[in-house]
């Protein structure tokens, strides 16, 4: 019987065994190379020495690009690892503070600690410029003063020439305007946009007239000779006209500024 070491007859098996034994050494070598990267750690504080949490900390190259970035914790501490050797700038900034920056030089595998102090300051934002043009002001004045699409005006002269039943009547004249209808020829009450007659507010020089009818409702109580204009607001009227939901009829009387004494006489059974 032969004794002694058994020679390897397969070169591939011997090579595989050598590689298997060399793996731990390669892993240790790679770990040592990774551990040679430099790191920068430190603390971000304000002028009183209190920590500043949430500050953005960056390591910048010479051209201003960020190599590593992070943020300070609740105690103001930060750490940025895996840095190569060379000259860098460490910058810290936070909203409500100025910018703190330090220039550092790192050696291979060096662990450097720096202190960054932020100075509180106001945050400057871009100014807000508000310009007002004449066109905008003109449109605003027109919107506030001129009648809108839901407002119709009947002048005293127009009231005289409109077709009438016996005599000129403001409420009868309103019935020819858009959106206004009447349900009976024997009543001067009118309806606006589907509302009932009692939902119309009727004013004389700004004062409400609660019962503007006479002769059984056939005519209104307004004398057409003293009416300067009648303005009907069929919708979108202001808050000063409260208490009604359908329309507002504002009858304005004439204000004659002449000092002459004039008169007008007529006979009518309907106006009595």
XYZ file of N, CA and C in Angstrom:
816
model
N 0.851 -1.196 0.000
C 0.000 0.000 0.000
C 0.882 1.239 0.000
N 0.585 2.205 -0.907
C 1.414 3.400 -1.054
C 0.946 4.471 -0.087
N 1.948 5.051 0.608
C 1.642 6.142 1.537
C 2.327 7.416 1.072
N 1.773 8.581 1.565
C 2.336 9.880 1.190
C 1.264 10.813 0.642
N 1.632 12.045 0.329
C 0.639 13.002 -0.190
C 0.094 12.575 -1.529
N -1.150 12.850 -1.682
C -1.834 12.510 -2.935
C -1.721 13.704 -3.868
N -1.081 13.556 -4.960
C -0.908 14.691 -5.882
C -2.238 15.054 -6.545
N -2.374 16.399 -6.839
C -3.573 16.855 -7.561
C -3.408 16.524 -9.024
N -4.353 15.804 -9.487
C -4.313 15.436 -10.888
C -5.153 16.390 -11.746
N -5.908 17.329 -11.096
C -6.751 18.269 -11.842
C -6.303 19.698 -11.513
N -5.670 20.399 -12.422
C -5.201 21.775 -12.162
C -6.357 22.722 -11.860
N -7.556 22.515 -12.440
C -8.688 23.413 -12.193
C -9.128 23.404 -10.746
N -9.096 22.249 -10.109
C -9.501 22.161 -8.705
C -8.532 22.908 -7.817
N -7.238 22.820 -8.124
C -6.229 23.528 -7.324
C -6.395 25.041 -7.451
N -6.698 25.529 -8.667
C -6.888 26.965 -8.867
C -8.124 27.474 -8.123
N -9.181 26.697 -8.125
C -10.396 27.089 -7.410
C -10.152 27.175 -5.912
N -9.361 26.254 -5.371
C -9.057 26.262 -3.940
C -8.225 27.483 -3.562
N -7.302 27.873 -4.433
C -6.476 29.063 -4.162
C -7.323 30.339 -4.152
N -8.260 30.441 -5.101
C -9.128 31.616 -5.132
C -10.034 31.686 -3.914
N -10.492 30.543 -3.462
C -11.355 30.509 -2.289
C -10.626 30.979 -1.049
N -9.343 30.614 -0.940
C -8.560 31.053 0.215
C -8.187 32.529 0.132
N -8.168 33.094 -1.078
C -7.749 34.493 -1.234
C -8.896 35.483 -1.073
N -10.145 35.039 -1.048
C -11.279 35.957 -0.949
C -11.282 36.790 0.330
N -11.025 36.215 1.509
C -11.001 37.064 2.716
C -9.956 38.160 2.646
N -8.800 37.859 2.076
C -7.755 38.882 1.977
C -8.175 40.013 1.050
N -8.857 39.679 -0.063
C -9.333 40.717 -0.971
C -10.391 41.598 -0.315
N -11.271 40.992 0.479
C -12.308 41.763 1.164
C -11.702 42.732 2.155
N -10.660 42.288 2.880
C -10.001 43.180 3.834
C -9.301 44.326 3.118
N -8.746 44.035 1.948
C -8.056 45.085 1.193
C -9.038 46.137 0.690
N -10.205 45.693 0.224
C -11.213 46.646 -0.245
C -11.769 47.475 0.902
N -11.966 46.857 2.054
C -12.449 47.591 3.220
C -11.460 48.638 3.662
N -10.175 48.308 3.596
C -9.169 49.289 3.975
C -9.120 50.445 3.006
N -9.303 50.163 1.687
C -9.299 51.239 0.701
C -10.496 52.156 0.881
N -11.674 51.589 1.207
C -12.867 52.406 1.424
C -12.728 53.258 2.664
N -12.065 52.751 3.667
C -11.898 53.499 4.900
C -10.931 54.637 4.775
N -10.191 54.717 3.645
C -9.232 55.794 3.484
C -9.886 57.092 3.047
N -11.247 57.132 2.721
C -11.936 58.354 2.335
C -12.021 59.318 3.504
N -11.837 60.604 3.234
C -11.882 61.608 4.286
C -13.330 61.928 4.655
N -13.514 62.584 5.789
C -14.842 62.968 6.260
C -14.764 64.328 6.939
N -15.890 65.018 6.891
C -16.023 66.312 7.558
C -17.240 66.241 8.470
N -17.040 66.542 9.723
C -18.122 66.578 10.690
C -18.030 67.882 11.469
N -19.073 68.176 12.207
C -19.044 69.399 12.981
C -20.401 69.741 13.536
N -20.548 71.014 13.892
C -21.765 71.485 14.551
C -22.124 72.862 13.997
N -23.419 73.050 13.763
C -23.929 74.330 13.279
C -24.631 75.029 14.434
N -24.199 76.249 14.767
C -24.765 77.012 15.871
C -25.091 78.427 15.405
N -25.821 79.150 16.270
C -26.063 80.567 16.007
C -25.083 81.408 16.808
N -25.294 82.718 16.852
C -24.347 83.601 17.532
C -24.347 83.411 19.042
N -25.408 82.822 19.598
C -25.457 82.565 21.039
C -24.889 81.204 21.404
N -24.507 80.413 20.423
C -23.991 79.079 20.678
C -25.041 77.998 20.685
N -26.302 78.352 20.477
C -27.373 77.358 20.440
C -27.327 76.604 19.121
N -27.632 75.304 19.145
C -27.591 74.530 17.903
C -28.681 74.975 16.934
N -28.379 74.862 15.655
C -29.334 75.199 14.597
C -29.688 73.913 13.858
N -30.832 73.314 14.144
C -31.207 72.088 13.433
C -31.747 72.391 12.045
N -31.657 71.397 11.176
C -32.222 71.524 9.839
C -31.449 72.419 8.905
N -30.211 72.748 9.244
C -29.404 73.571 8.345
C -28.842 72.711 7.219
N -28.858 73.218 6.017
C -28.307 72.506 4.866
C -26.794 72.685 4.844
N -26.072 71.561 4.871
C -24.608 71.579 4.882
C -24.127 70.908 3.603
N -23.221 71.561 2.895
C -22.695 71.031 1.638
C -21.191 71.210 1.572
N -20.549 70.238 0.926
C -19.121 70.330 0.614
C -19.017 70.686 -0.859
N -18.409 71.830 -1.155
C -18.368 72.359 -2.509
C -16.974 72.244 -3.100
N -16.934 71.945 -4.388
C -15.667 71.983 -5.117
C -15.292 73.434 -5.402
N -14.160 73.616 -6.033
C -13.697 74.964 -6.347
C -14.594 75.669 -7.356
N -15.290 74.891 -8.209
C -16.180 75.498 -9.199
C -17.588 75.740 -8.665
N -17.825 75.436 -7.379
C -19.115 75.684 -6.759
C -20.085 74.534 -6.800
N -19.755 73.440 -7.458
C -20.642 72.278 -7.492
C -20.547 71.511 -6.179
N -21.657 70.898 -5.785
C -21.715 70.181 -4.512
C -21.152 68.776 -4.670
N -20.239 68.423 -3.773
C -19.672 67.075 -3.754
C -20.455 66.178 -2.814
N -20.784 66.669 -1.642
C -21.609 65.959 -0.669
C -22.551 66.976 -0.036
N -23.702 66.511 0.406
C -24.663 67.397 1.059
C -25.397 66.639 2.143
N -25.866 67.362 3.127
C -26.597 66.774 4.240
C -27.278 67.870 5.033
N -27.736 67.520 6.233
C -28.433 68.476 7.092
C -28.050 68.219 8.535
N -28.076 69.272 9.331
C -27.762 69.143 10.753
C -28.947 68.540 11.490
N -28.655 67.769 12.542
C -29.712 67.125 13.315
C -30.227 68.078 14.389
N -30.999 67.521 15.334
C -31.592 68.359 16.378
C -30.545 69.043 17.236
N -29.371 68.442 17.362
C -28.294 69.052 18.135
C -27.355 69.890 17.307
N -27.681 70.095 16.029
C -26.830 70.878 15.153
C -25.664 70.111 14.572
N -25.550 68.808 14.851
C -24.422 68.004 14.389
C -24.650 67.524 12.956
N -23.549 67.351 12.234
C -23.594 66.824 10.874
C -22.310 66.049 10.606
N -22.356 65.171 9.601
C -21.178 64.410 9.179
C -21.340 64.044 7.716
N -20.313 64.372 6.923
C -20.276 64.050 5.502
C -19.021 63.238 5.242
N -19.189 61.984 4.810
C -18.065 61.055 4.643
C -17.857 60.732 3.170
N -16.795 59.935 2.925
C -16.487 59.503 1.571
C -15.953 60.609 0.692
N -15.153 61.504 1.260
C -14.625 62.641 0.507
C -13.206 62.358 0.040
N -12.841 62.799 -1.132
C -11.458 62.636 -1.597
C -10.558 63.707 -0.977
N -9.280 63.534 -1.165
C -8.324 64.527 -0.668
C -8.351 65.764 -1.556
N -8.104 66.926 -0.950
C -8.071 68.163 -1.718
C -8.629 69.326 -0.937
N -8.752 70.468 -1.622
C -9.294 71.687 -1.025
C -10.788 71.808 -1.360
N -11.568 72.105 -0.335
C -13.014 72.226 -0.500
C -13.528 73.363 0.374
N -14.792 73.705 0.146
C -15.486 74.674 0.980
C -16.689 73.993 1.625
N -16.831 74.185 2.926
C -17.960 73.641 3.674
C -18.919 74.797 3.954
N -20.141 74.674 3.441
C -21.119 75.759 3.567
C -22.352 75.265 4.302
N -22.864 76.119 5.205
C -24.103 75.845 5.939
C -25.033 77.037 5.768
N -26.302 76.749 5.552
C -27.291 77.813 5.390
C -28.662 77.313 5.815
N -29.482 78.256 6.255
C -30.842 77.952 6.694
C -31.690 79.207 6.554
N -32.997 79.017 6.298
C -33.900 80.156 6.144
C -33.951 80.941 7.452
N -33.792 82.236 7.359
C -33.784 83.094 8.532
C -32.396 83.397 9.047
N -31.384 82.814 8.403
C -29.992 83.036 8.799
C -29.181 83.386 7.555
N -27.996 83.921 7.824
C -27.060 84.138 6.747
C -26.353 82.844 6.371
N -25.324 82.943 5.549
C -24.564 81.781 5.083
C -23.225 81.744 5.806
N -22.892 80.560 6.353
C -21.589 80.347 6.992
C -20.764 79.423 6.109
N -19.516 79.764 5.874
C -18.671 78.986 4.963
C -17.236 78.958 5.478
N -16.617 77.793 5.354
C -15.215 77.629 5.737
C -14.492 76.835 4.664
N -13.250 77.231 4.406
C -12.421 76.516 3.440
C -11.560 75.503 4.188
N -11.560 74.265 3.706
C -10.825 73.183 4.370
C -9.931 72.486 3.354
N -8.916 71.827 3.901
C -8.018 71.002 3.091
C -7.973 69.622 3.714
N -8.371 68.628 2.951
C -8.484 67.266 3.455
C -7.353 66.409 2.916
N -6.773 65.629 3.828
C -5.792 64.614 3.440
C -6.500 63.280 3.271
N -5.834 62.357 2.700
C -6.427 61.045 2.464
C -6.739 60.368 3.792
N -8.035 60.007 3.968
C -8.467 59.329 5.180
C -8.621 60.237 6.384
N -8.508 61.537 6.229
C -8.578 62.454 7.373
C -10.026 62.647 7.817
N -10.212 62.757 9.126
C -11.517 63.052 9.715
C -11.441 64.446 10.331
N -11.965 65.436 9.632
C -11.851 66.833 10.042
C -13.155 67.289 10.690
N -13.020 68.108 11.736
C -14.195 68.654 12.420
C -14.146 70.179 12.331
N -15.294 70.773 11.965
C -15.387 72.225 11.821
C -16.611 72.727 12.581
N -16.556 73.982 12.950
C -17.678 74.656 13.599
C -18.178 75.760 12.664
N -19.468 75.740 12.389
C -20.079 76.728 11.504
C -21.101 77.541 12.295
N -20.958 78.862 12.264
C -21.836 79.742 13.038
C -22.668 80.598 12.081
N -23.982 80.505 12.257
C -24.912 81.254 11.417
C -25.373 82.516 12.137
N -25.492 83.593 11.389
C -25.966 84.866 11.929
C -27.403 85.073 11.460
N -28.297 85.319 12.431
C -29.707 85.528 12.092
C -29.869 86.800 11.271
N -30.731 86.717 10.284
C -30.975 87.868 9.420
C -32.314 87.746 8.736
N -32.806 88.858 8.225
C -34.091 88.878 7.524
C -33.965 88.186 6.175
N -35.048 87.557 5.773
C -35.087 86.885 4.478
C -35.496 87.901 3.422
N -34.658 88.098 2.438
C -34.950 89.038 1.366
C -35.594 88.308 0.193
N -36.744 88.800 -0.196
C -37.457 88.231 -1.338
C -37.582 89.311 -2.407
N -38.001 88.899 -3.577
C -38.162 89.852 -4.665
C -39.321 90.804 -4.370
N -39.135 92.043 -4.768
C -40.156 93.045 -4.514
C -41.404 92.782 -5.345
N -42.549 93.179 -4.792
C -43.833 93.047 -5.472
C -44.279 94.433 -5.902
N -44.408 94.621 -7.196
C -44.770 95.918 -7.754
C -46.220 95.857 -8.233
N -47.045 96.773 -7.744
C -48.447 96.872 -8.143
C -48.620 98.178 -8.901
N -49.072 98.082 -10.124
C -49.263 99.262 -10.957
C -50.746 99.433 -11.287
N -51.171 100.659 -11.297
C -52.552 100.987 -11.642
C -52.541 101.853 -12.894
N -53.266 101.434 -13.899
C -53.325 102.173 -15.154
C -54.627 102.957 -15.236
N -54.630 103.920 -16.121
C -55.830 104.723 -16.304
C -56.982 103.897 -16.858
N -56.636 102.930 -17.704
C -57.693 102.094 -18.277
C -58.391 101.286 -17.193
N -57.601 100.756 -16.253
C -58.198 99.979 -15.167
C -59.091 100.849 -14.301
N -58.636 102.057 -13.986
C -59.458 102.960 -13.190
C -60.724 103.356 -13.934
N -60.590 103.575 -15.235
C -61.759 103.957 -16.029
C -62.790 102.830 -16.061
N -62.320 101.601 -16.206
C -63.247 100.469 -16.223
C -63.929 100.302 -14.872
N -63.182 100.556 -13.805
C -63.787 100.428 -12.479
C -64.866 101.481 -12.258
N -64.594 102.730 -12.674
C -65.592 103.795 -12.542
C -66.815 103.484 -13.389
N -66.588 102.994 -14.605
C -67.717 102.660 -15.471
C -68.558 101.550 -14.870
N -67.898 100.554 -14.276
C -68.633 99.440 -13.678
C -69.465 99.900 -12.482
N -68.935 100.865 -11.706
C -69.629 101.299 -10.503
C -70.711 102.337 -10.773
N -70.610 103.056 -11.874
C -71.543 104.164 -12.116
C -72.523 103.900 -13.244
N -72.091 103.235 -14.300
C -72.972 103.049 -15.440
C -73.900 101.858 -15.241
N -74.995 101.902 -15.952
C -75.972 100.814 -15.873
C -75.445 99.576 -16.569
N -75.758 98.432 -15.991
C -75.305 97.174 -16.565
C -76.308 96.619 -17.558
N -76.077 95.373 -17.956
C -76.949 94.761 -18.963
C -78.328 94.465 -18.405
N -78.488 94.399 -17.085
C -79.795 94.125 -16.489
C -80.502 95.400 -16.053
N -79.996 96.553 -16.453
C -80.588 97.838 -16.073
C -81.164 98.521 -17.308
N -82.399 98.967 -17.198
C -83.060 99.692 -18.278
C -83.601 101.012 -17.733
N -83.499 102.059 -18.555
C -83.914 103.402 -18.145
C -84.960 103.926 -19.126
N -86.029 104.491 -18.575
C -87.059 105.172 -19.363
C -87.074 106.635 -18.929
N -86.823 107.531 -19.848
C -86.820 108.956 -19.531
C -88.239 109.511 -19.545
N -88.371 110.745 -19.019
C -89.687 111.382 -19.013
C -90.220 111.632 -20.404
N -89.350 111.968 -21.357
C -89.785 112.186 -22.733
C -90.252 110.892 -23.372
N -89.533 109.797 -23.121
C -89.949 108.502 -23.666
C -91.273 108.060 -23.070
N -91.485 108.398 -21.812
C -92.736 108.021 -21.159
C -93.939 108.676 -21.837
N -93.746 109.875 -22.373
C -94.852 110.593 -23.014
C -95.228 110.000 -24.370
N -94.263 109.408 -25.063
C -94.525 108.932 -26.428
C -94.834 107.442 -26.481
N -94.667 106.719 -25.392
C -94.981 105.291 -25.397
C -96.490 105.085 -25.459
N -96.931 104.018 -26.122
C -98.373 103.735 -26.163
C -98.920 103.550 -24.757
N -100.071 104.141 -24.491
C -100.641 104.100 -23.147
C -102.136 103.832 -23.238
N -102.673 103.391 -22.129
C -104.102 103.132 -22.016
C -104.745 104.333 -21.323
N -105.177 105.288 -22.122
C -105.829 106.461 -21.556
C -104.851 107.558 -21.198
N -103.797 107.263 -20.471
C -102.815 108.257 -20.052
C -101.464 107.570 -19.851
N -100.424 108.377 -19.876
C -99.075 107.829 -19.679
C -98.918 107.321 -18.252
N -98.326 106.148 -18.118
C -98.169 105.524 -16.802
C -96.789 104.871 -16.731
N -96.095 105.102 -15.627
C -94.751 104.538 -15.464
C -94.802 103.022 -15.414
N -95.693 102.473 -14.621
C -95.744 101.019 -14.470
C -96.187 100.341 -15.759
N -97.071 100.989 -16.520
C -97.452 100.432 -17.814
C -96.287 100.493 -18.800
N -95.489 101.539 -18.701
C -94.341 101.667 -19.599
C -93.268 100.631 -19.295
N -93.149 100.240 -18.045
C -92.143 99.239 -17.670
C -92.432 97.903 -18.328
N -93.693 97.641 -18.634
C -94.069 96.342 -19.188
C -93.502 96.096 -20.575
N -93.032 97.131 -21.254
C -92.462 96.941 -22.594
C -90.972 96.596 -22.536
N -90.379 96.584 -21.362
C -88.954 96.300 -21.225
C -88.701 94.795 -21.248
N -87.502 94.359 -21.649
C -87.186 92.919 -21.679
C -87.243 92.300 -20.287
N -87.812 91.106 -20.217
C -87.889 90.371 -18.963
C -89.072 90.726 -18.100
N -89.908 91.674 -18.550
C -91.058 92.125 -17.764
C -92.336 91.679 -18.471
N -93.236 91.071 -17.719
C -94.517 90.624 -18.266
C -95.624 91.039 -17.311
N -96.842 91.051 -17.821
C -98.023 91.310 -17.005
C -99.018 90.184 -17.226
N -99.730 89.847 -16.185
C -100.670 88.722 -16.272
C -102.099 89.168 -16.540
N -102.327 90.498 -16.529
C -103.698 90.987 -16.736
C -103.649 92.377 -17.347
N -104.573 92.641 -18.271
C -104.684 93.974 -18.856
C -105.385 94.951 -17.928
N -105.977 94.454 -16.874
C -106.719 95.307 -15.942
C -105.912 95.607 -14.680
N -104.630 95.360 -14.730
C -103.773 95.653 -13.580
C -102.422 96.142 -14.083
N -101.882 97.147 -13.412
C -100.559 97.666 -13.768
C -99.433 96.942 -13.036
N -99.780 95.922 -12.259
C -98.745 95.111 -11.608
C -97.991 94.309 -12.664
N -96.728 94.105 -12.441
C -95.886 93.424 -13.428
C -95.022 92.369 -12.735
N -94.570 91.416 -13.535
C -93.706 90.340 -13.049
C -92.386 90.393 -13.805
N -91.296 90.151 -13.085
C -89.955 90.209 -13.674
C -89.282 88.859 -13.499
N -88.924 88.252 -14.630
C -88.166 86.999 -14.647
C -88.782 85.913 -13.772
N -90.079 85.759 -13.894
C -90.763 84.672 -13.208
C -91.152 84.956 -11.783
N -90.767 86.104 -11.229
C -91.136 86.434 -9.855
C -92.542 86.990 -9.772
N -93.093 86.997 -8.577
C -94.429 87.546 -8.383
C -94.362 89.063 -8.274
N -95.537 89.706 -8.348
C -95.582 91.168 -8.356
C -95.121 91.764 -7.033
N -95.340 91.070 -5.912
C -94.935 91.621 -4.619
C -93.438 91.472 -4.355
N -92.695 90.874 -5.286
C -91.247 90.751 -5.140
C -90.494 91.875 -5.849
N -91.223 92.893 -6.324
C -90.617 94.053 -6.969
C -90.574 95.214 -5.982
N -89.420 95.831 -5.840
C -89.267 96.996 -4.972
C -89.450 98.255 -5.815
N -90.409 99.099 -5.436
C -90.711 100.331 -6.167
C -90.355 101.513 -5.276
N -89.508 102.399 -5.789
C -89.020 103.550 -5.031
C -89.380 104.836 -5.756
N -89.609 105.895 -4.979
C -89.780 107.248 -5.505
C -88.713 108.121 -4.860
N -87.723 108.492 -5.652
C -86.582 109.271 -5.153
C -85.903 108.581 -3.969
N -85.851 107.246 -4.028
C -85.169 106.486 -2.992
C -86.048 106.021 -1.854
N -87.300 106.469 -1.789
C -88.209 106.071 -0.714
C -89.150 104.980 -1.223
N -89.342 103.905 -0.465
C -90.198 102.804 -0.933
C -91.666 103.207 -0.967
N -92.337 102.774 -2.023
C -93.780 102.967 -2.173
C -94.412 101.584 -2.056
N -95.164 101.381 -0.966
C -95.681 100.039 -0.694
C -96.953 99.730 -1.487
N -97.755 100.765 -1.815
C -98.972 100.547 -2.606
C -99.002 101.576 -3.736
N -98.330 101.268 -4.851
C -98.208 102.264 -5.922
C -99.366 102.261 -6.914
N -100.543 101.745 -6.535
C -101.651 101.610 -7.484
C -102.848 102.452 -7.023
N -103.676 102.794 -7.998
C -104.960 103.431 -7.685
C -105.966 103.012 -8.756
N -107.189 103.341 -8.522
C -108.290 102.957 -9.411
C -108.352 101.436 -9.574
N -108.296 100.763 -8.406
C -108.398 99.312 -8.414
C -107.192 98.612 -8.999
N -106.054 99.297 -9.042
C -104.839 98.695 -9.583
C -104.667 98.871 -11.066
N -105.592 99.625 -11.711
C -105.509 99.796 -13.153
C -104.360 100.717 -13.549
N -104.078 101.730 -12.730
C -102.994 102.664 -12.999
C -102.147 102.830 -11.738
N -100.989 103.452 -11.934
C -100.110 103.737 -10.802
C -100.413 105.114 -10.237
N -99.835 105.417 -9.096
C -100.063 106.698 -8.434
C -99.080 107.766 -8.906
N -98.159 107.422 -9.796
C -97.144 108.378 -10.234
C -97.704 109.291 -11.318
N -97.498 110.573 -11.143
C -97.891 111.565 -12.143
C -96.789 111.626 -13.190
N -97.137 111.302 -14.415
C -96.127 111.242 -15.469
C -95.524 112.604 -15.784
N -96.198 113.698 -15.403
C -95.670 115.029 -15.692
C -94.476 115.385 -14.808
N -94.336 114.743 -13.676
C -93.237 115.071 -12.760
C -92.158 113.989 -12.749
N -92.295 112.996 -13.613
C -91.309 111.912 -13.658
C -90.167 112.314 -14.578
N -88.946 112.332 -14.044
C -87.762 112.638 -14.857
C -87.224 111.391 -15.543
N -87.157 110.305 -14.821
C -86.682 109.041 -15.380
C -87.096 107.912 -14.456
N -87.186 106.721 -15.016
C -87.478 105.511 -14.248
C -86.424 104.468 -14.599
N -85.775 103.948 -13.597
C -84.695 102.977 -13.789
C -85.131 101.630 -13.237
N -85.114 100.616 -14.086
C -85.496 99.268 -13.682
C -84.251 98.401 -13.612
N -84.001 97.829 -12.450
C -82.903 96.888 -12.256
C -83.507 95.499 -12.186
N -83.330 94.733 -13.252
C -83.950 93.413 -13.341
C -83.094 92.314 -12.731
N -81.985 92.649 -12.143
C -81.118 91.644 -11.521
C -79.748 92.226 -11.260
N -79.042 91.645 -10.318
C -77.701 92.099 -10.013
C -77.652 93.443 -9.324
N -78.728 93.838 -8.632
C -78.726 95.133 -7.958
C -77.967 95.041 -6.637
N -77.553 96.207 -6.143
C -76.694 96.282 -4.973
C -77.400 95.947 -3.671
N -76.593 95.899 -2.603
C -77.125 95.539 -1.295
C -78.019 96.618 -0.703
N -77.923 97.860 -1.213
C -78.775 98.921 -0.668
C -80.241 98.722 -1.022
N -80.511 97.888 -2.032
C -81.889 97.589 -2.400
C -82.263 96.244 -1.796
N -82.581 96.230 -0.535
C -82.910 94.973 0.135
C -84.403 94.753 0.221
N -84.790 93.556 0.583
C -86.193 93.241 0.818
C -86.937 92.694 -0.375
N -86.337 92.692 -1.565
C -86.996 92.147 -2.754
C -85.996 91.272 -3.512
N -86.536 90.347 -4.305
C -85.667 89.413 -5.021
C -85.822 89.486 -6.535
N -86.892 90.123 -7.040
C -87.124 90.138 -8.489
C -86.502 91.343 -9.163
N -86.905 92.548 -8.751
C -86.432 93.743 -9.445
C -86.546 94.950 -8.526
N -85.938 96.041 -8.999
C -86.025 97.337 -8.316
C -86.394 98.379 -9.363
N -87.469 99.126 -9.108
C -87.881 100.225 -9.981
C -87.725 101.521 -9.197
N -86.784 102.337 -9.626
C -86.514 103.603 -8.951
C -87.019 104.742 -9.835
N -88.080 105.391 -9.392
C -88.680 106.504 -10.129
C -88.113 107.804 -9.563
N -87.535 108.623 -10.433
C -86.955 109.894 -10.016
C -87.820 111.038 -10.532
N -88.162 111.951 -9.634
C -88.992 113.101 -10.017
C -88.130 114.229 -10.557
N -88.758 115.109 -11.296
C -88.037 116.232 -11.882
C -87.673 117.248 -10.805
N -86.509 117.850 -10.976
C -86.078 118.931 -10.081
C -85.877 120.175 -10.930
N -86.928 120.944 -11.069
C -86.907 122.134 -11.920
C -86.203 123.268 -11.181
N -85.149 123.775 -11.790
C -84.355 124.823 -11.151
C -84.769 126.227 -11.573
N -85.730 126.334 -12.468
C -86.169 127.671 -12.899
C -86.999 128.331 -11.804
N -86.918 129.624 -11.745
C -87.656 130.385 -10.741
C -89.039 130.820 -11.237
N -89.335 130.522 -12.480
C -90.626 130.920 -13.010
C -91.737 130.030 -12.476
N -92.876 130.598 -12.328
C -94.043 129.841 -11.884
C -94.768 129.345 -13.124
N -94.860 128.036 -13.256
C -95.529 127.435 -14.406
C -96.617 126.507 -13.911
N -97.473 126.116 -14.786
C -98.556 125.228 -14.421
C -98.996 124.385 -15.593
N -99.721 123.307 -15.276
C -100.229 122.401 -16.303
C -101.556 121.869 -15.803
N -102.568 121.923 -16.620
C -103.903 121.494 -16.220
C -104.411 120.451 -17.188
N -105.208 119.540 -16.681
C -105.781 118.505 -17.505
C -106.993 117.909 -16.842
N -107.844 117.281 -17.614
C -109.053 116.657 -17.107
C -109.022 115.191 -17.492
N -109.118 114.316 -16.498
C -109.084 112.882 -16.768
C -109.790 112.164 -15.636
N -110.747 111.341 -15.993
C -111.420 110.534 -14.986
C -110.523 109.416 -14.457
N -109.575 108.991 -15.289
C -108.694 107.908 -14.867
C -107.660 108.380 -13.850
N -107.224 109.631 -13.945
C -106.200 110.144 -13.047
C -106.770 110.699 -11.758
N -108.066 110.747 -11.627
C -108.670 111.337 -10.428
C -108.649 110.345 -9.273
